[in-house]
Amino acid sequence: MPASCVAHTVAHHALSLPQAWEDHPWEGDLVAKVGKKIFAFLATGDHDSLGVKLPASAGFALSLACADPMGYGLGKHGWVTVNLVDSSLPGVEVLCDWVTESYRAVASKTLVRQLDSGEAASVVPTAGVPSAAQ
């Protein structure tokens, strides 16, 4: 699957999570946020990549040639950058699982419970925070 399709699928999954919304703090990059916290970075263009916080899966992810600890010291806190054009890239299902793990790591316990109970479709974003549809 081309990197652009992988990125689109992963972004769609990220924005389907409870109260997730998209922001563009840097040109060419999309970040998925819950509240004010980033849980996924998606860079496209010259360096198609995904950045996620993986408290449980970082060891496995970093064993793959496509993954490195995230820069700026974030790697010390479980953040991993995944090169979306690398031949060792796992399937899109694994990438979506990693996005969900990252969401769980930064979202409130209330939102994680809503995710676990399948209430995601009925969740209304917090006032003042843009929704994915905006």
PDB file of C-alpha atoms in Angstrom:
ATOM      1  CA  MET A   1       0.000   0.000   0.000  1.00  0.00           C
ATOM      2  CA  PRO A   2       1.458   3.428  -0.912  1.00  0.00           C
ATOM      3  CA  ALA A   3       2.569   5.600   2.013  1.00  0.00           C
ATOM      4  CA  SER A   4      -0.109   8.196   1.212  1.00  0.00           C
ATOM      5  CA  CYS A   5      -2.840   5.540   1.518  1.00  0.00           C
ATOM      6  CA  VAL A   6      -1.327   4.245   4.760  1.00  0.00           C
ATOM      7  CA  ALA A   7      -1.201   7.786   6.157  1.00  0.00           C
ATOM      8  CA  HIS A   8      -4.808   8.450   5.113  1.00  0.00           C
ATOM      9  CA  THR A   9      -6.042   5.204   6.709  1.00  0.00           C
ATOM     10  CA  VAL A  10      -4.124   5.839   9.933  1.00  0.00           C
ATOM     11  CA  ALA A  11      -5.353   9.459  10.120  1.00  0.00           C
ATOM     12  CA  HIS A  12      -8.946   8.351   9.552  1.00  0.00           C
ATOM     13  CA  HIS A  13      -8.600   5.814  12.377  1.00  0.00           C
ATOM     14  CA  ALA A  14      -7.023   8.373  14.732  1.00  0.00           C
ATOM     15  CA  LEU A  15      -9.790  10.887  14.126  1.00  0.00           C
ATOM     16  CA  SER A  16     -12.468   8.255  14.767  1.00  0.00           C
ATOM     17  CA  LEU A  17     -11.419   7.929  18.418  1.00  0.00           C
ATOM     18  CA  PRO A  18     -13.483   9.688  21.123  1.00  0.00           C
ATOM     19  CA  GLN A  19     -13.071  13.476  21.027  1.00  0.00           C
ATOM     20  CA  ALA A  20     -10.105  13.244  18.660  1.00  0.00           C
ATOM     21  CA  TRP A  21      -9.542  16.195  16.387  1.00  0.00           C
ATOM     22  CA  GLU A  22      -7.020  17.238  13.792  1.00  0.00           C
ATOM     23  CA  ASP A  23      -4.600  20.129  13.982  1.00  0.00           C
ATOM     24  CA  HIS A  24      -1.888  21.405  11.634  1.00  0.00           C
ATOM     25  CA  PRO A  25       0.715  23.127  13.843  1.00  0.00           C
ATOM     26  CA  TRP A  26       3.468  22.724  11.243  1.00  0.00           C
ATOM     27  CA  GLU A  27       3.264  22.977   7.463  1.00  0.00           C
ATOM     28  CA  GLY A  28       2.738  19.572   5.878  1.00  0.00           C
ATOM     29  CA  ASP A  29       2.057  17.802   9.155  1.00  0.00           C
ATOM     30  CA  LEU A  30      -1.157  16.629  10.733  1.00  0.00           C
ATOM     31  CA  VAL A  31      -1.421  15.888  14.419  1.00  0.00           C
ATOM     32  CA  ALA A  32      -4.273  14.052  16.079  1.00  0.00           C
ATOM     33  CA  LYS A  33      -5.188  15.467  19.461  1.00  0.00           C
ATOM     34  CA  VAL A  34      -7.488  14.570  22.295  1.00  0.00           C
ATOM     35  CA  GLY A  35      -8.214  17.683  24.293  1.00  0.00           C
ATOM     36  CA  LYS A  36      -5.001  19.698  24.006  1.00  0.00           C
ATOM     37  CA  LYS A  37      -2.722  16.634  23.942  1.00  0.00           C
ATOM     38  CA  ILE A  38      -1.168  15.198  20.795  1.00  0.00           C
ATOM     39  CA  PHE A  39      -1.410  11.425  20.449  1.00  0.00           C
ATOM     40  CA  ALA A  40      -0.286  10.996  16.827  1.00  0.00           C
ATOM     41  CA  PHE A  41       1.961  12.919  14.445  1.00  0.00           C
ATOM     42  CA  LEU A  42       1.580  12.304  10.702  1.00  0.00           C
ATOM     43  CA  ALA A  43       4.178  13.882   8.441  1.00  0.00           C
ATOM     44  CA  THR A  44       3.761  13.684   4.689  1.00  0.00           C
ATOM     45  CA  GLY A  45       5.843  14.822   1.772  1.00  0.00           C
ATOM     46  CA  ASP A  46       9.598  14.238   1.864  1.00  0.00           C
ATOM     47  CA  HIS A  47       9.462  12.104   5.013  1.00  0.00           C
ATOM     48  CA  ASP A  48       6.188  10.183   5.352  1.00  0.00           C
ATOM     49  CA  SER A  49       6.121   9.141   8.991  1.00  0.00           C
ATOM     50  CA  LEU A  50       3.941   8.422  11.983  1.00  0.00           C
ATOM     51  CA  GLY A  51       4.814   9.394  15.542  1.00  0.00           C
ATOM     52  CA  VAL A  52       3.068   7.662  18.445  1.00  0.00           C
ATOM     53  CA  LYS A  53       3.531   7.083  22.173  1.00  0.00           C
ATOM     54  CA  LEU A  54       3.875   3.352  22.826  1.00  0.00           C
ATOM     55  CA  PRO A  55       4.182   2.537  26.524  1.00  0.00           C
ATOM     56  CA  ALA A  56       3.571  -1.186  25.902  1.00  0.00           C
ATOM     57  CA  SER A  57       4.715  -1.747  22.299  1.00  0.00           C
ATOM     58  CA  ALA A  58       7.790   0.470  21.959  1.00  0.00           C
ATOM     59  CA  GLY A  59      10.176  -2.470  22.357  1.00  0.00           C
ATOM     60  CA  PHE A  60       8.573  -4.378  19.504  1.00  0.00           C
ATOM     61  CA  ALA A  61       8.210  -1.286  17.327  1.00  0.00           C
ATOM     62  CA  LEU A  62      11.849  -0.322  17.828  1.00  0.00           C
ATOM     63  CA  SER A  63      12.943  -3.831  16.829  1.00  0.00           C
ATOM     64  CA  LEU A  64      11.704  -3.024  13.309  1.00  0.00           C
ATOM     65  CA  ALA A  65      13.982  -1.216  10.861  1.00  0.00           C
ATOM     66  CA  CYS A  66      11.182   1.261  10.084  1.00  0.00           C
ATOM     67  CA  ALA A  67      11.049   2.660  13.642  1.00  0.00           C
ATOM     68  CA  ASP A  68      13.293   4.917  15.703  1.00  0.00           C
ATOM     69  CA  PRO A  69      12.957   6.721  19.014  1.00  0.00           C
ATOM     70  CA  MET A  70      11.359  10.107  18.346  1.00  0.00           C
ATOM     71  CA  GLY A  71      13.682  13.087  18.424  1.00  0.00           C
ATOM     72  CA  TYR A  72      13.732  16.087  20.749  1.00  0.00           C
ATOM     73  CA  GLY A  73      14.007  13.754  23.753  1.00  0.00           C
ATOM     74  CA  LEU A  74      10.515  12.332  23.244  1.00  0.00           C
ATOM     75  CA  GLY A  75      11.945   8.855  22.590  1.00  0.00           C
ATOM     76  CA  LYS A  76      12.920   8.673  26.272  1.00  0.00           C
ATOM     77  CA  HIS A  77       9.218   8.869  27.097  1.00  0.00           C
ATOM     78  CA  GLY A  78       8.057   6.087  24.777  1.00  0.00           C
ATOM     79  CA  TRP A  79       7.477   8.108  21.604  1.00  0.00           C
ATOM     80  CA  VAL A  80       8.390   6.284  18.398  1.00  0.00           C
ATOM     81  CA  THR A  81       8.714   7.551  14.818  1.00  0.00           C
ATOM     82  CA  VAL A  82       7.716   5.070  12.109  1.00  0.00           C
ATOM     83  CA  ASN A  83       8.918   5.562   8.528  1.00  0.00           C
ATOM     84  CA  LEU A  84       5.853   4.860   6.368  1.00  0.00           C
ATOM     85  CA  VAL A  85       7.887   4.079   3.239  1.00  0.00           C
ATOM     86  CA  ASP A  86      10.243   1.525   4.805  1.00  0.00           C
ATOM     87  CA  SER A  87      10.014  -2.048   3.535  1.00  0.00           C
ATOM     88  CA  SER A  88       9.855  -3.365   7.123  1.00  0.00           C
ATOM     89  CA  LEU A  89       6.645  -1.419   7.807  1.00  0.00           C
ATOM     90  CA  PRO A  90       4.069  -3.630   9.549  1.00  0.00           C
ATOM     91  CA  GLY A  91       0.505  -3.831   8.257  1.00  0.00           C
ATOM     92  CA  VAL A  92      -1.858  -0.893   8.569  1.00  0.00           C
ATOM     93  CA  GLU A  93      -3.785  -2.809  11.264  1.00  0.00           C
ATOM     94  CA  VAL A  94      -0.684  -2.750  13.493  1.00  0.00           C
ATOM     95  CA  LEU A  95      -0.203   0.966  12.840  1.00  0.00           C
ATOM     96  CA  CYS A  96      -3.834   1.619  13.813  1.00  0.00           C
ATOM     97  CA  ASP A  97      -3.334  -0.463  16.968  1.00  0.00           C
ATOM     98  CA  TRP A  98      -0.328   1.711  17.796  1.00  0.00           C
ATOM     99  CA  VAL A  99      -2.393   4.869  17.273  1.00  0.00           C
ATOM    100  CA  THR A 100      -5.012   3.474  19.662  1.00  0.00           C
ATOM    101  CA  GLU A 101      -2.308   2.615  22.209  1.00  0.00           C
ATOM    102  CA  SER A 102      -0.965   6.158  21.937  1.00  0.00           C
ATOM    103  CA  TYR A 103      -4.471   7.574  22.378  1.00  0.00           C
ATOM    104  CA  ARG A 104      -4.920   5.461  25.520  1.00  0.00           C
ATOM    105  CA  ALA A 105      -1.604   6.777  26.849  1.00  0.00           C
ATOM    106  CA  VAL A 106      -2.625  10.443  26.647  1.00  0.00           C
ATOM    107  CA  ALA A 107      -6.449  10.502  26.847  1.00  0.00           C
ATOM    108  CA  SER A 108      -8.345  10.881  30.098  1.00  0.00           C
ATOM    109  CA  LYS A 109      -9.535   7.756  31.890  1.00  0.00           C
ATOM    110  CA  THR A 110     -13.116   8.770  31.087  1.00  0.00           C
ATOM    111  CA  LEU A 111     -12.423   8.808  27.347  1.00  0.00           C
ATOM    112  CA  VAL A 112     -10.546   5.503  27.517  1.00  0.00           C
ATOM    113  CA  ARG A 113     -13.578   3.966  29.263  1.00  0.00           C
ATOM    114  CA  GLN A 114     -15.818   5.354  26.500  1.00  0.00           C
ATOM    115  CA  LEU A 115     -13.513   3.819  23.906  1.00  0.00           C
ATOM    116  CA  ASP A 116     -13.609   0.476  25.716  1.00  0.00           C
ATOM    117  CA  SER A 117     -17.404   0.536  25.949  1.00  0.00           C
ATOM    118  CA  GLY A 118     -17.832   1.409  22.268  1.00  0.00           C
ATOM    119  CA  GLU A 119     -19.454   4.787  22.946  1.00  0.00           C
ATOM    120  CA  ALA A 120     -17.097   6.640  20.595  1.00  0.00           C
ATOM    121  CA  ALA A 121     -19.791   7.543  18.072  1.00  0.00           C
ATOM    122  CA  SER A 122     -21.899   9.361  20.648  1.00  0.00           C
ATOM    123  CA  VAL A 123     -19.126  11.437  22.213  1.00  0.00           C
ATOM    124  CA  VAL A 124     -19.369  15.214  21.815  1.00  0.00           C
ATOM    125  CA  PRO A 125     -16.062  17.141  21.815  1.00  0.00           C
ATOM    126  CA  THR A 126     -15.301  19.414  24.755  1.00  0.00           C
ATOM    127  CA  ALA A 127     -16.509  22.985  24.248  1.00  0.00           C
ATOM    128  CA  GLY A 128     -13.866  25.117  22.603  1.00  0.00           C
ATOM    129  CA  VAL A 129     -11.985  22.186  21.090  1.00  0.00           C
ATOM    130  CA  PRO A 130     -12.526  21.682  17.356  1.00  0.00           C
ATOM    131  CA  SER A 131     -14.017  18.367  16.316  1.00  0.00           C
ATOM    132  CA  ALA A 132     -12.589  16.211  13.540  1.00  0.00           C
ATOM    133  CA  ALA A 133     -15.448  17.357  11.300  1.00  0.00           C
ATOM    134  CA  GLN A 134     -14.578  21.052  11.592  1.00  0.00           C
TER     135      GLN A 134
END
